[in-house]
Coordinates of C-alpha atoms (C1' of nucleotides) in Angstrom, one line a residue:
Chain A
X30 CA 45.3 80.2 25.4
X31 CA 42.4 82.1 25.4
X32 CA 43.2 86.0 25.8
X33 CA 46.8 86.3 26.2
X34 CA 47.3 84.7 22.7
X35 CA 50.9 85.7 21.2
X36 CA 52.6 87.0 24.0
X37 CA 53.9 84.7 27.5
X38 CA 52.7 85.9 30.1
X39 CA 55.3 85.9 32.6
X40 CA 54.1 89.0 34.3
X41 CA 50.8 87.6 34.6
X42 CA 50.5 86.7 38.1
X43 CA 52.8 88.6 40.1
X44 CA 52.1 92.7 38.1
X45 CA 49.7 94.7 40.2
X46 CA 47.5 96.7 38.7
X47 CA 48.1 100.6 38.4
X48 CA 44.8 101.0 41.0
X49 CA 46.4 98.6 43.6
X50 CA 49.4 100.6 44.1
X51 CA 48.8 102.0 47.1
X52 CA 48.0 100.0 50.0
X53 CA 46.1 101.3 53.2
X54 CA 48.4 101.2 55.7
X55 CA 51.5 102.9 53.4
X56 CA 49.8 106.7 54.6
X57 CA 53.5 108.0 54.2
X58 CA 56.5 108.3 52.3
X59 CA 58.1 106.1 54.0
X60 CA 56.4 103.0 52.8
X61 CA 55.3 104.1 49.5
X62 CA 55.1 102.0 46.7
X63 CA 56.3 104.3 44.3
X64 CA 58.5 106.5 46.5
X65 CA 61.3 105.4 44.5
X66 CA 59.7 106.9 41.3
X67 CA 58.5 110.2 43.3
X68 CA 59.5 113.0 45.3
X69 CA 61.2 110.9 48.1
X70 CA 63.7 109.2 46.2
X71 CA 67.3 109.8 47.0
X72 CA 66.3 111.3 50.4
X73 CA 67.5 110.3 53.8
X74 CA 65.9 108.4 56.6
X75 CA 65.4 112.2 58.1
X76 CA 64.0 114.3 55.6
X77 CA 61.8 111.1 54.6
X78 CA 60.1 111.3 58.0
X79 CA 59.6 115.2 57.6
X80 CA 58.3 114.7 54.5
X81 CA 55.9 112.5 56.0
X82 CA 54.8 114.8 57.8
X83 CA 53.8 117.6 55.2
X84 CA 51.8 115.1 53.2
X85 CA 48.5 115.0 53.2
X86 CA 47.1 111.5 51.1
X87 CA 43.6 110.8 50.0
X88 CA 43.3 107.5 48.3
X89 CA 39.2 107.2 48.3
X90 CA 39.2 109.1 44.9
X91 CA 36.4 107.6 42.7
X92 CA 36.0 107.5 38.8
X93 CA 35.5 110.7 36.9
X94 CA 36.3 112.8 40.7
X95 CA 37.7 116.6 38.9
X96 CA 40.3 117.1 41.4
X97 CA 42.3 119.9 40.2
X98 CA 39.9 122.8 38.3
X99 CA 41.8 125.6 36.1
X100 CA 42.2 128.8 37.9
X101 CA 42.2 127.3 41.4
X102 CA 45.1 128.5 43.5
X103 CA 48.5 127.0 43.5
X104 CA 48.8 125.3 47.3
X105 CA 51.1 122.7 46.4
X106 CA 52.6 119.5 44.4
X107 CA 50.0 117.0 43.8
X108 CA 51.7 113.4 43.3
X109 CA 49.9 110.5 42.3
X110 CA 49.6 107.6 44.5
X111 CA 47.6 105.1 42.5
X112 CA 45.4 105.2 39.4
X113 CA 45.6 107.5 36.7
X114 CA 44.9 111.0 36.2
X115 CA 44.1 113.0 32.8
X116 CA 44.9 116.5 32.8
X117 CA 42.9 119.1 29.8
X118 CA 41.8 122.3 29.3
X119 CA 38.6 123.7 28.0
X120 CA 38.5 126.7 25.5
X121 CA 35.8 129.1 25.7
X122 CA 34.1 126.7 22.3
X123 CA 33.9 123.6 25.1
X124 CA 36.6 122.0 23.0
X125 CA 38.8 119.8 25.3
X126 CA 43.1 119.9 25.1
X127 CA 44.2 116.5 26.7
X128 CA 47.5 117.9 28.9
X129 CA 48.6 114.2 29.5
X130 CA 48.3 111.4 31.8
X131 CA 49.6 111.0 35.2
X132 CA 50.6 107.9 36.8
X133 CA 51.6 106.9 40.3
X134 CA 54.4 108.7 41.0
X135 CA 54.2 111.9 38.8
X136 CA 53.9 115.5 39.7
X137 CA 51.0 116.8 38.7
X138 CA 50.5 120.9 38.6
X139 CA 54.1 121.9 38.3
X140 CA 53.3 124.6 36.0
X141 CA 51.5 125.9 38.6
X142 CA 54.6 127.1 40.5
X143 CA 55.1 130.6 38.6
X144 CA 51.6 131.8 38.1
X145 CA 50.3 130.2 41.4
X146 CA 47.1 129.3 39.9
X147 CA 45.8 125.3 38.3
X148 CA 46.9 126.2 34.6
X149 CA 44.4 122.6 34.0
X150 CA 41.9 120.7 35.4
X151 CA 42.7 117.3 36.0
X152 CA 40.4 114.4 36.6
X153 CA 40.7 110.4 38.1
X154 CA 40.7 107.9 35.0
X155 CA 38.8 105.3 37.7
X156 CA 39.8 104.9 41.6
X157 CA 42.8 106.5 42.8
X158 CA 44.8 108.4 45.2
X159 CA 47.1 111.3 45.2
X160 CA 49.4 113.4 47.9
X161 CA 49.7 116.7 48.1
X162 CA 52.7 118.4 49.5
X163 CA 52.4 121.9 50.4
X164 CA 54.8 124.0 48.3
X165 CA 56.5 126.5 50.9
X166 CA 56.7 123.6 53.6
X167 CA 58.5 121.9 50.6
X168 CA 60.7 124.8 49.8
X169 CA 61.8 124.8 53.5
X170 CA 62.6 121.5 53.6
X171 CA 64.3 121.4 50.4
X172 CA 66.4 123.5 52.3
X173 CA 67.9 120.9 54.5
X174 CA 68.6 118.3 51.9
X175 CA 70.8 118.2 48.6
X176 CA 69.5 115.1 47.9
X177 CA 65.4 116.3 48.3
X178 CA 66.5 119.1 45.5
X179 CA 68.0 117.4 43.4
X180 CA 65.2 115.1 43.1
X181 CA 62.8 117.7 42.5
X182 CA 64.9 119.1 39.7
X183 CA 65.0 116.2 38.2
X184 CA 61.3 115.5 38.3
X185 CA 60.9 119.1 36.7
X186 CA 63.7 117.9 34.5
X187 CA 62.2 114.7 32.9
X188 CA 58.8 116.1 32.6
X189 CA 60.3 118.7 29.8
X190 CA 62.8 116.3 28.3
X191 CA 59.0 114.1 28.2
X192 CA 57.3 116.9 26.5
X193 CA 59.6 117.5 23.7
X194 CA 58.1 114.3 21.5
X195 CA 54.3 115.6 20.9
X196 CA 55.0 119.0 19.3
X197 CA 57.2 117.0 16.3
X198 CA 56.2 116.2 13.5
X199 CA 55.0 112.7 13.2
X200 CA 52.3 110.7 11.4
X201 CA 49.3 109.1 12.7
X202 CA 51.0 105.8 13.2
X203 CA 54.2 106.9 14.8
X204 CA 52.6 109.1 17.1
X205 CA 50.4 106.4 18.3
X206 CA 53.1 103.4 18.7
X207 CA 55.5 106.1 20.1
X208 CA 52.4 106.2 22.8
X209 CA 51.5 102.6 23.1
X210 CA 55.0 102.2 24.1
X211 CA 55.4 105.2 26.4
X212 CA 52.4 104.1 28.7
X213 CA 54.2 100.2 28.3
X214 CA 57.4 101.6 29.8
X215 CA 55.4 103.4 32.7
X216 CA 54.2 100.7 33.4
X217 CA 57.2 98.9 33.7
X218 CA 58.7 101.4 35.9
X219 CA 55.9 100.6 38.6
X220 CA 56.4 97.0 38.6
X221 CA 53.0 96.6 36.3
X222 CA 52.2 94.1 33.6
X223 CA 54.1 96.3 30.6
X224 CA 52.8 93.8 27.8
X225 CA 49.2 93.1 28.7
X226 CA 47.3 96.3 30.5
X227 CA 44.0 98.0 30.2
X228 CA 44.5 101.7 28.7
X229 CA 42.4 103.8 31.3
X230 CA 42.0 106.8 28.6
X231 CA 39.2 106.7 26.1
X232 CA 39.6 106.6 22.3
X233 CA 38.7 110.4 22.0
X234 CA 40.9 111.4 24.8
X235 CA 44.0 109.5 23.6
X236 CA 43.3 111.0 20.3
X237 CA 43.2 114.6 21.7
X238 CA 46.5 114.3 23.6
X239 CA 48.4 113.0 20.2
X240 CA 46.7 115.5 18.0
X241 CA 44.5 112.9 16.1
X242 CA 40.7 112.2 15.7
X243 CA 39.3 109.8 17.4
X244 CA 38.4 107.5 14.2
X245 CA 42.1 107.8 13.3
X246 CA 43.2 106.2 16.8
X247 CA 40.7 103.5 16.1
X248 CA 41.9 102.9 12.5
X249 CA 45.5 102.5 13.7
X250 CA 44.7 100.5 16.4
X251 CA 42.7 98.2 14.1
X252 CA 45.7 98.4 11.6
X253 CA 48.4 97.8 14.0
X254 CA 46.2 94.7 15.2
X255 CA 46.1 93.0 11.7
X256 CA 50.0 93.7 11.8
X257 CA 50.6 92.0 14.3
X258 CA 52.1 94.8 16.4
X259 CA 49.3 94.8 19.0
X260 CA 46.3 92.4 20.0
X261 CA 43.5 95.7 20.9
X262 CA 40.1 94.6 22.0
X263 CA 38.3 97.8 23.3
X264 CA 40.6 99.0 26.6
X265 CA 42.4 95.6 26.6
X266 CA 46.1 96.3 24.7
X267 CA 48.9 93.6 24.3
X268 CA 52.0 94.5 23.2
X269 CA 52.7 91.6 21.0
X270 CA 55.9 92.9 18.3
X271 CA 57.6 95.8 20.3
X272 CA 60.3 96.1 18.5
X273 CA 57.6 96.6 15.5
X274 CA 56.1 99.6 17.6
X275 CA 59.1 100.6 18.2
X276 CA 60.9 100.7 14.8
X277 CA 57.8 102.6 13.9
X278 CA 58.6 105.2 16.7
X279 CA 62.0 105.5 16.0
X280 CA 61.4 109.1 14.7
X281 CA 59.8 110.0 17.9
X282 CA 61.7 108.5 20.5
X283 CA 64.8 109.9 19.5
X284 CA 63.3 112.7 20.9
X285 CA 63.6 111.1 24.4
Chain N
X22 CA 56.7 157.9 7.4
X23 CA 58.8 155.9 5.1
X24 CA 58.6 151.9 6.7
X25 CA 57.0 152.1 10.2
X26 CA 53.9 153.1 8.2
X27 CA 50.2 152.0 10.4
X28 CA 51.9 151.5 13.8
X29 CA 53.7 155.2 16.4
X30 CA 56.6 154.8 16.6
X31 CA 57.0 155.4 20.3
X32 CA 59.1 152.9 21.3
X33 CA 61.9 153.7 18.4
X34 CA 64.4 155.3 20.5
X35 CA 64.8 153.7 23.5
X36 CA 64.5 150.2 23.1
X37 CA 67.5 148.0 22.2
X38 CA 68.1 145.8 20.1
X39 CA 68.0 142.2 21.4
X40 CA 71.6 141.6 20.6
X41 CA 72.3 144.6 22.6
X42 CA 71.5 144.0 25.9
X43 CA 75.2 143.0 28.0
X44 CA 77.4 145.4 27.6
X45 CA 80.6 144.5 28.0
X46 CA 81.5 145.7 31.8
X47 CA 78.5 143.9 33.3
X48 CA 80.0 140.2 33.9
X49 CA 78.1 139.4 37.1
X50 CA 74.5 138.4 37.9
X51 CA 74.4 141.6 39.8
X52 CA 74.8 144.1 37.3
X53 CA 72.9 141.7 34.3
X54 CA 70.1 143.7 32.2
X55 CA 68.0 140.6 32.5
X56 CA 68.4 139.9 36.2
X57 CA 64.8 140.4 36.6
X58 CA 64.0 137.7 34.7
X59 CA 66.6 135.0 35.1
X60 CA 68.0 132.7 38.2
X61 CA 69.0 135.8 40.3
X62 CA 65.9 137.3 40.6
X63 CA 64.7 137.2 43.8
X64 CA 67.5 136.8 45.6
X65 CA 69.5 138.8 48.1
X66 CA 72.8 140.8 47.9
X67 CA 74.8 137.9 49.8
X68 CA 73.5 135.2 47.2
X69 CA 73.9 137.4 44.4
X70 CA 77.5 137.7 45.0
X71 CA 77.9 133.9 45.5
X72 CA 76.4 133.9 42.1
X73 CA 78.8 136.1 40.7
X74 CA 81.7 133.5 41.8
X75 CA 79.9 130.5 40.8
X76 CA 79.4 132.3 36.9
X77 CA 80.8 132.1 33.6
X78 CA 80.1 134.5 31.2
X79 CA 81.0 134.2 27.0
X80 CA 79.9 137.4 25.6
X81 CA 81.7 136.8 22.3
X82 CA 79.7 134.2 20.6
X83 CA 78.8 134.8 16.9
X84 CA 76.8 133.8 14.7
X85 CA 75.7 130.2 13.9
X86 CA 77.9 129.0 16.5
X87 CA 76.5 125.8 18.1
X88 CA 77.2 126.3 22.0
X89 CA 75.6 123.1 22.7
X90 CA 75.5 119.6 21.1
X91 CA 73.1 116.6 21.9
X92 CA 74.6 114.1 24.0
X93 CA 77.1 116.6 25.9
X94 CA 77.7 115.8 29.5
X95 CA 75.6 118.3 31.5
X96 CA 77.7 120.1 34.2
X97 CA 75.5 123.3 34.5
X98 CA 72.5 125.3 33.5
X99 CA 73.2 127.5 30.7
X100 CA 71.6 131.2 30.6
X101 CA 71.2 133.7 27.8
X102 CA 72.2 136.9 28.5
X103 CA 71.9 138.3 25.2
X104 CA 70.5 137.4 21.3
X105 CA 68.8 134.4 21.2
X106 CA 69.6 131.2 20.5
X107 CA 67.7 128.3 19.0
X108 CA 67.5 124.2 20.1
X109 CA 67.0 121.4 17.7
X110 CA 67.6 117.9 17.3
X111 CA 68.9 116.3 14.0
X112 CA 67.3 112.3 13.3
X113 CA 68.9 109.9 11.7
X114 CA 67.3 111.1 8.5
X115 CA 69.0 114.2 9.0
X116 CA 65.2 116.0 9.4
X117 CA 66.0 118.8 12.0
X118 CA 63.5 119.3 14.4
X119 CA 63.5 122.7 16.3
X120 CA 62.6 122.5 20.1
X121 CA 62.5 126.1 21.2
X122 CA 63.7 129.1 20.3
X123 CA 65.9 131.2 23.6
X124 CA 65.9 135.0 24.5
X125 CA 67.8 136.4 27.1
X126 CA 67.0 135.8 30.8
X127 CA 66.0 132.3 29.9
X128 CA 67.7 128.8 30.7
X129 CA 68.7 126.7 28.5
X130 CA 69.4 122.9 29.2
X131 CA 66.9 122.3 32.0
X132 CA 65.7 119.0 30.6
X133 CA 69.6 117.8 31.0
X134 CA 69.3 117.7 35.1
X135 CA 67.7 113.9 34.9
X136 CA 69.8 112.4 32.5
X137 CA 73.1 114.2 33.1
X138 CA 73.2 114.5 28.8
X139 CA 72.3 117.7 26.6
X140 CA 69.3 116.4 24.3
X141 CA 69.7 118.9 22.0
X142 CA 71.8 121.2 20.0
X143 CA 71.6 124.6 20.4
X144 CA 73.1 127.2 18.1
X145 CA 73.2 131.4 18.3
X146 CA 71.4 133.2 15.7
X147 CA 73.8 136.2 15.4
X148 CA 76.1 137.3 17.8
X149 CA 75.3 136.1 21.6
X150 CA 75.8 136.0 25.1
X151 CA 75.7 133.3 27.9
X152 CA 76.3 132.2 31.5
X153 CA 76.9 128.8 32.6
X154 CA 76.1 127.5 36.3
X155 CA 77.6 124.8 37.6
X156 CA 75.2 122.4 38.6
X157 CA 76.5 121.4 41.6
X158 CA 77.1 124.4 43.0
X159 CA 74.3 125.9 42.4
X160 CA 72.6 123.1 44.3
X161 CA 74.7 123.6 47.1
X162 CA 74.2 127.8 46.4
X163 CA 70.0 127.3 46.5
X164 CA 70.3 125.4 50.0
X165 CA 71.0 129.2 52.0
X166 CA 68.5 131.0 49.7
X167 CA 64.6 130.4 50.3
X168 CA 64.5 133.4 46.7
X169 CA 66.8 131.5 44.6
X170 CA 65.1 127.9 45.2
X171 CA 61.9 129.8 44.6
X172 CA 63.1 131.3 41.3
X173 CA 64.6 128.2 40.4
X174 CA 61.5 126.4 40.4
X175 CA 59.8 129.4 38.8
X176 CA 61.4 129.0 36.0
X177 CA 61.3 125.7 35.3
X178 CA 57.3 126.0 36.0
X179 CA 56.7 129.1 33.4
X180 CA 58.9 126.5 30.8
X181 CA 56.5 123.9 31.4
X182 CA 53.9 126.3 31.1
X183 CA 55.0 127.9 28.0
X184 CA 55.2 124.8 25.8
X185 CA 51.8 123.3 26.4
X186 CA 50.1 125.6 23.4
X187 CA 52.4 123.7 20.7
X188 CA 50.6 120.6 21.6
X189 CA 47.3 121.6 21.3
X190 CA 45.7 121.0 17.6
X191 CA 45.4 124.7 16.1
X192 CA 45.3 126.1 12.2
X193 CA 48.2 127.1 10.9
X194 CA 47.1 130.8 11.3
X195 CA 46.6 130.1 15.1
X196 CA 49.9 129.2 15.6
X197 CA 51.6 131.9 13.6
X198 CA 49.4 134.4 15.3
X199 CA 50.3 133.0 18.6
X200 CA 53.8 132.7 17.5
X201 CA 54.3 136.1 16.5
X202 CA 52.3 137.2 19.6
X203 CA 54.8 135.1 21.7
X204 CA 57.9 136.7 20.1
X205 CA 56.6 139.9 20.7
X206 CA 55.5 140.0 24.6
X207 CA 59.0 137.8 25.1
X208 CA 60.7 141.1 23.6
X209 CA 58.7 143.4 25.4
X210 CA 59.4 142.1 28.8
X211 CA 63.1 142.8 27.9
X212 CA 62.5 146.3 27.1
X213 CA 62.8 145.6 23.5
X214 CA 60.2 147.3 21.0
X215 CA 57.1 144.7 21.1
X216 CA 56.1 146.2 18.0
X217 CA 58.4 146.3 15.8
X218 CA 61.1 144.0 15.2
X219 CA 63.5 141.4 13.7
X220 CA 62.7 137.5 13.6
X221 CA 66.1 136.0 14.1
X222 CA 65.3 132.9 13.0
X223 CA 64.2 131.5 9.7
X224 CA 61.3 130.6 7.7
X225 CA 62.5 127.2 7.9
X226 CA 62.9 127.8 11.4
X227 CA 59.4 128.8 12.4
X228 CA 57.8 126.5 10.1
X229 CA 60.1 123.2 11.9
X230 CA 59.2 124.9 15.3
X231 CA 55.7 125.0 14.6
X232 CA 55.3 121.8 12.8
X233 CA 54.3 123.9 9.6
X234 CA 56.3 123.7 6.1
X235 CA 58.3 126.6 5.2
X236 CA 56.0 127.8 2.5
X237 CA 53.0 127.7 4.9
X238 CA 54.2 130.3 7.2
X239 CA 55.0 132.2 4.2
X240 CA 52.0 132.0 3.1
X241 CA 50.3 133.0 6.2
X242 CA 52.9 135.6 6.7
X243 CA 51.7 136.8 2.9
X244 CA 48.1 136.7 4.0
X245 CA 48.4 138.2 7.8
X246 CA 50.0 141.4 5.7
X247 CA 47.8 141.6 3.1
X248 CA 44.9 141.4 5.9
X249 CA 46.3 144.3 7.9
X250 CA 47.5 142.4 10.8
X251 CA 51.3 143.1 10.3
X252 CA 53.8 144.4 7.8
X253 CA 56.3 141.4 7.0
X254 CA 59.5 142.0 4.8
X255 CA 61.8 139.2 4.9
X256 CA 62.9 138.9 8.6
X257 CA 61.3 142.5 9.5
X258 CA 58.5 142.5 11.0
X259 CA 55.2 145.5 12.2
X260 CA 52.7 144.5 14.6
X261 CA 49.7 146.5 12.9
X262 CA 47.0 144.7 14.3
X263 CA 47.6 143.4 17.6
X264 CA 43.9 142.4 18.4
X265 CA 42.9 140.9 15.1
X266 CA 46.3 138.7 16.3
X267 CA 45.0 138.0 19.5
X268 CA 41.7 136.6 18.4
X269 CA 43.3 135.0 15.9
X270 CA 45.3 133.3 18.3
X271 CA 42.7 133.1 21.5
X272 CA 41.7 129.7 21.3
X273 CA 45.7 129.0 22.0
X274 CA 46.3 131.3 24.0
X275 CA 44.1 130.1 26.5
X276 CA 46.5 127.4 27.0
X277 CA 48.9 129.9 29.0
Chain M
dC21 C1' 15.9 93.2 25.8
dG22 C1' 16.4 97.7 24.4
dC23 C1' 18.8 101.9 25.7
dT24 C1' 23.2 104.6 25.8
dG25 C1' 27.7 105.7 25.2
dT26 C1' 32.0 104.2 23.1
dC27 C1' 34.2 102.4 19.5
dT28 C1' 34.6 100.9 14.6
dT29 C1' 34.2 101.4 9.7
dG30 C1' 33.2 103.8 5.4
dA31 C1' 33.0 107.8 2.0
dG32 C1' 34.1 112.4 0.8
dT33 C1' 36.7 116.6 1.8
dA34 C1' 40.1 120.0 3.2
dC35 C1' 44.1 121.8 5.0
dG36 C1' 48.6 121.9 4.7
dA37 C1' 52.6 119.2 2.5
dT38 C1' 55.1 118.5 -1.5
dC39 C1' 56.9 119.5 -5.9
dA40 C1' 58.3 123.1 -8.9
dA41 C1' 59.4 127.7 -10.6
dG42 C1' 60.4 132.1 -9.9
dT43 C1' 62.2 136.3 -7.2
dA44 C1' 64.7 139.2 -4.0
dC45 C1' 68.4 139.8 -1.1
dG46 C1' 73.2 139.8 0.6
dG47 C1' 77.8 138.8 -0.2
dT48 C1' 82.0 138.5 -3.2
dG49 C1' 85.0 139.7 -6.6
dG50 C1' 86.1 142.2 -10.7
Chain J
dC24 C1' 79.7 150.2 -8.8
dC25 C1' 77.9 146.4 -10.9
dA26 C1' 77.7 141.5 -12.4
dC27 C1' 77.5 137.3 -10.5
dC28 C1' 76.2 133.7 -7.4
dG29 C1' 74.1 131.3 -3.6
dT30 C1' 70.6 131.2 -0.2
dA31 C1' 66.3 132.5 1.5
dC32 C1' 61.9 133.6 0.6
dT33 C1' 57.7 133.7 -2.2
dT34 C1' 54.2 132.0 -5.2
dG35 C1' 51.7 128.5 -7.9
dA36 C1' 49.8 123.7 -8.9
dT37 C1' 49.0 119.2 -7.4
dC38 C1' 48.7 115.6 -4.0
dG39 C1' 48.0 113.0 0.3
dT40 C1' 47.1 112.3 5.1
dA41 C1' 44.1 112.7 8.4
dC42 C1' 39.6 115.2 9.4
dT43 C1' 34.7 115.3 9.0
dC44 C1' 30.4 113.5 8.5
dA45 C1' 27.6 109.5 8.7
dA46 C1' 26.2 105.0 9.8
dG47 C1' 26.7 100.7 12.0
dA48 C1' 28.6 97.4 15.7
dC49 C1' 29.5 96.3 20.3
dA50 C1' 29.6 96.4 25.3
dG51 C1' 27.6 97.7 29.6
dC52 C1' 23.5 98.4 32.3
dG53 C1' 19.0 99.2 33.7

DNA sequence: CGCTGTCTTGAGTACGATCAAGTACGGTGG
DNA sequence: CCACCGTACTTGATCGTACTCAAGACAGCG
């Protein structure tokens, strides 16, 4: 009972972490770990092998790698194959706008599509990997399957619907448990530890993405600690009252 | 030189009004005054009349009419073809919160296709115009046309695109400049005047939209006229100053 | 062990929200 | 045509949340 105090830990042993997603040998759709999440799911045993063959992976991304810069031009989808990604903008006064953060999975650079330029630059959060799938091989072969379009839809689809929640109204506090519990649930959706994990993002860039200063992230976090809702020490966040967190984000995730 | 005082007047005569723009004998994608902009741009003669078939049109909507209510079953992509419409969610505090606000040419309902459920109301403001595509069979449809899954895609990109600014953290006179500015280049590329025009919506409205209170953007809107940027009377509204606007709204609009 | 960057904590401030009148407009009916 | 009413908008005064500025604590690392 040293760390984990408050909380089982039944997920303990058998959660990977979000950089171990993607195994060595799983180069392809086919054997994805998270093809059930991404662009592959509800496709055939056909289109999966010609998707296979339009990717192109690279999973010996390192820490801090910029691997998308604004302005570059629009080639096509980037998915995320393990780690985590943060995507921002700079203004012209160096001040940074956190875009979000991408986990395995996720599309990244669908706004892209219409201008046919990087809209963001987007950076790894620590090791990872991504895929990219060129756009008009992908048009073609959406052509061929109902299922491979519809799936991209509804990727397109559920990143708006997941948009709609940060331009409300909220306070400090619901804003931040309404994100403690959306990384928690992505989490869960990749077979990860969803009530112990390390948050990847720093103070300042969480902080940006939800509109807040960095001192006010730290002050809720340190409240919601001596609430109860959360145990936070530095990176390390566990979920310890969810239904507290999410009673707080009520507001919010009606939104969802 | 009695109200369009500080701005020409060149684009008095010919542009219609926004709720002006189906007439009545133009049912079809084909013949649409927004075509250019919406799903059937792009696409051949053959899949434009297989869009015809697939298309319902309601011209007659009036005012205040709410087309669309949170938690309706989605069966098809919803199009404006003319006046504008506005989405919002109610919580269970009956706070409204408004999600975007719809001109012609642009779909409404695209973050539906995941969950198969409208997550928002949507009501006209004045009297309006829409098509409705089947889902399905516009799925099917976008399998024979290479333009039309393009477009598709398009359009759910420049949506994705479009709604990144409202995150960022701006002043409130940021986002009314950008708003205004937003409003503005959304009319002109419908061949409505750019410069001089009526906001639909209300004060309320904006202010929800923007996550401002009512009296702020009246306040704002008191101080932009005052400063020479505009001429604002009730929902009227002069562009008088469109740089002052822009660099007002610059650090935003970087974002698109 | 001290340096560096990140995070935390504290004190004062400002921007926009809230509360509260007051005003103009559009609609209705006499 | 005008008096009336209700709603939307404007304007003013006060308040509160989260920002800013500033200093200190902690972890990681040479």
């Amino acid at each position: 009972m040293d760390k984990a105090r408050g909380v089982s830990n039944r997920h303990q042993q058998e959660s990977p972490d979000i950089g171990r997603l993607a195994p060595k040998d799983a180069l392809r759709c086919s054997g994805c770990a998270v093809g059930g999440l991404c662009v592959a799911a509800g496709s055939d045993a056909a289109t999966l092998s010609r998707l296979d063959e339009i990717l192109r992976t690279d999973d010996s991304i390192d820490g801090s790698r910029i691997v998308i810069r604004k302005g570059d031009p629009f080639n096509g989808l980037i998915a995320v194959r393990s780690g985590c990604f943060k995507s921002f903008t700079i203004d012209r006064d160096g001040r940074e706008q956190v875009q979000g953060f991408h986990f395995p999975g996720e599309l990244i650079g669908l706004d892209a599509i219409d201008g046919k330029r990087h809209r963001a630059d987007v950076i790894a959060l620590g090791s990872a990997g991504l895929c990219s799938l060129d756009y008009s091989q992908l048009l073609q072969l959406s052509s061929c399957s109902d299922g491979l379009r519809d799936q991209l839809f509804r990727l397109f689809s559920s990143k708006l619907a997941n948009q709609n929640w940060r331009t409300g109204d909220y306070t400090a506090d619901e804003r931040i448990a309404a994100f403690l519990l959306d990384i928690s649930e992505r989490l869960e959706r990749r077979g990860c530890n969803s009530e112990d994990f390390e948050l990847l993002m720093s103070r300042s860039d969480i902080g940006n993405y939800l509109g807040l200063a960095t001192e006010t992230v730290s002050r809720v976090f340190g409240r919601f600690n001596t609430n109860g809702y959360i145990t936070v020490k530095r990176k390390r966040v566990i979920i310890d009252d969810r239904d507290g967190l999410s009673n707080l984000a009520d507001a919010v995730l009606e939104q969802l």
